[in-house]
């Protein structure tokens, strides 16, 4: 178990042990850590499994309702732990059914209270939850609005996991129905691999049979390309991986995704090769490519991209997700025209790549890729679908 700092009591040292802030938030403990906590208390580890089932399979966070746990133990749990979901600030519902929740993160480690966003994208027979891993982002990609607000702080494991719990509740509370949240993607605010110590236990909870029980193909970590952590992710949990590539050469990628100056494309492709080594062919990596008018969307870019990915994936098809650029205030780019995107995609397909163009979802509520900023919309900008929701 790594990154124990967020599992320590989230309080100032002088707080009373009975205040919620002084108790460990169970959303922050994966099964190994929870079992260890229980054993420290002199309780058997299987109790930890029971508690996880209550939380993640039944959506119960009130110890009193955990009927197979004896009264005395319930009281001890109450004294040691809290199971605390984040506080909702606003919920918005798009005309296409996409939902965006703005959640409040408490003041922590000297950083003031801040907000993050979680987005739910329903589709026929499935639903994707897009979660945040940091408040703000330090990667500074030039086409992303999260970057404009800068970096506030890392989210804790508890804060990351609680987004999934929160969404499950907000979507009707049936935690057994795998069609409601069938996929979780780390494509909200932040760079997940820059907060690896908190993200890894969160992934373990998503995958655990006593946790949310998602298969590792249904959990996608999206990264701007932090090479050493791509290797660690492969060794530790081996989820689906999305690479925010966005350019076929270093000269262009340096401008769009500045982390490229540290881990250039050749190193990134080597890390992708290692990620796939020895795995079955279904272990896809998806390459994300934002379509920016006149910047990276020309036929020569498509041909260069195909060459790069075919070389990296020698022998079988790489998958490319073209994302039409989503605009935001003061953005310096515009979205490529539909015919330019389809020409680009035709070239990739002709070269054997599996290519999809991402349908823009939720842009009327600023919930589309790259539009998350963590701020509550200004009162003047009230939109259709803004609905007040009571904080639970
Ligand atoms: N930091 C991670 C995950 C966050 S963003 C990463 O870089 O992968 C999820 C995806 O949305 C990334 O591919 C990102 O590059 C893309 N994105 C960011 N801003 C965008 C915008 N304005 N329009 C379209 N896609 C954008």
Coordinates of N, CA and C and ligand atoms in Angstrom, one line a residue, residues 137 139 141 143-145 186-192 222-224 242-244 246 288-290 323-328 358 369-371, ligand 1:
X137 N -4.4 21.4 -12.5 CA -3.4 20.5 -13.1 C -2.2 21.4 -13.4
X139 N 0.2 20.3 -15.7 CA 0.8 19.9 -17.0 C 0.8 21.0 -18.0
X141 N -1.1 21.9 -20.6 CA -1.3 21.7 -22.0 C -2.1 22.9 -22.5
X143 N -4.2 23.6 -24.8 CA -5.5 23.5 -25.3 C -6.5 23.1 -24.3
X144 N -6.1 23.1 -23.0 CA -7.0 22.6 -21.9 C -7.3 23.7 -20.9
X145 N -8.6 23.8 -20.6 CA -9.0 24.9 -19.7 C -8.6 24.6 -18.3
X186 N -10.2 8.2 -15.9 CA -9.5 9.3 -15.2 C -9.2 10.3 -16.2
X187 N -10.3 11.0 -16.7 CA -10.2 12.0 -17.7 C -10.8 13.3 -17.3
X188 N -11.0 13.4 -16.0 CA -11.5 14.7 -15.4 C -10.3 15.6 -15.2
X189 N -10.4 16.4 -14.1 CA -9.3 17.3 -13.9 C -8.1 16.6 -13.4
X190 N -6.9 17.1 -13.8 CA -5.7 16.6 -13.2 C -5.0 15.5 -14.1
X191 N -3.7 15.3 -13.7 CA -2.9 14.3 -14.4 C -2.8 13.1 -13.4
X192 N -3.5 12.0 -13.6 CA -3.6 11.0 -12.6 C -2.2 10.4 -12.2
X222 N -5.9 8.0 -18.1 CA -5.5 8.8 -19.2 C -4.3 9.7 -18.8
X223 N -3.3 9.7 -19.6 CA -2.1 10.4 -19.1 C -1.5 11.2 -20.3
X224 N -0.9 12.4 -19.9 CA -0.2 13.2 -20.8 C 1.2 12.6 -21.1
X242 N -5.0 5.3 -21.7 CA -5.2 6.3 -22.8 C -4.0 7.3 -22.8
X243 N -3.5 7.5 -23.9 CA -2.3 8.4 -24.0 C -2.8 9.6 -24.7
X244 N -2.6 10.8 -24.1 CA -2.9 12.0 -24.7 C -1.8 12.4 -25.6
X246 N -1.8 13.7 -29.2 CA -2.2 15.0 -29.8 C -1.3 15.6 -30.9
X288 N -5.2 9.5 -27.7 CA -6.2 10.6 -27.8 C -5.5 11.7 -28.7
X289 N -6.3 12.3 -29.5 CA -5.7 13.3 -30.5 C -6.8 14.4 -30.6
X290 N -6.5 15.5 -30.0 CA -7.5 16.6 -30.1 C -7.3 17.3 -31.4
X323 N -10.6 13.7 -30.9 CA -11.4 14.5 -30.1 C -11.6 15.9 -30.7
X324 N -12.7 16.2 -31.2 CA -12.9 17.6 -31.7 C -12.6 18.6 -30.6
X325 N -11.8 19.6 -30.8 CA -11.5 20.5 -29.7 C -12.7 21.1 -29.1
X326 N -12.8 21.2 -27.8 CA -13.9 21.8 -27.1 C -13.4 23.2 -26.6
X327 N -14.1 24.2 -27.1 CA -13.7 25.6 -26.8 C -14.0 26.0 -25.4
X328 N -13.3 27.0 -24.9 CA -13.5 27.6 -23.6 C -13.1 29.1 -23.6
X358 N -14.6 11.1 -31.3 CA -15.4 11.2 -30.0 C -16.5 12.2 -30.2
X369 N -14.7 17.2 -22.7 CA -13.2 17.1 -22.4 C -12.5 18.4 -22.5
X370 N -11.7 18.7 -21.5 CA -10.9 19.9 -21.5 C -11.7 21.2 -21.0
X371 N -12.9 21.0 -20.7 CA -13.7 22.2 -20.2 C -13.8 22.3 -18.7
Ligands
LIG1 N1 -4.3 14.7 -17.7 C1 -4.9 13.5 -18.3 C2 -6.4 13.4 -18.2 C3 -7.2 14.7 -18.4 S1 -7.9 15.3 -19.9 C4 -4.4 13.5 -19.8 O1 -3.8 14.4 -20.2 O2 -4.7 12.5 -20.5 C5 -8.7 14.0 -20.8 C6 -8.5 14.2 -22.3 O3 -9.2 15.4 -22.7 C7 -7.1 14.3 -22.6 O4 -6.8 13.6 -23.8 C8 -6.9 15.8 -22.9 O5 -5.8 16.1 -23.7 C9 -8.3 16.1 -23.6 N2 -8.6 17.6 -23.7 C10 -8.1 18.5 -22.9 N3 -8.6 19.7 -23.2 C11 -9.4 19.5 -24.3 C12 -10.2 20.4 -25.1 N4 -10.3 21.7 -24.9 N5 -10.9 19.8 -26.1 C13 -10.8 18.5 -26.3 N6 -10.1 17.6 -25.6 C14 -9.4 18.1 -24.6

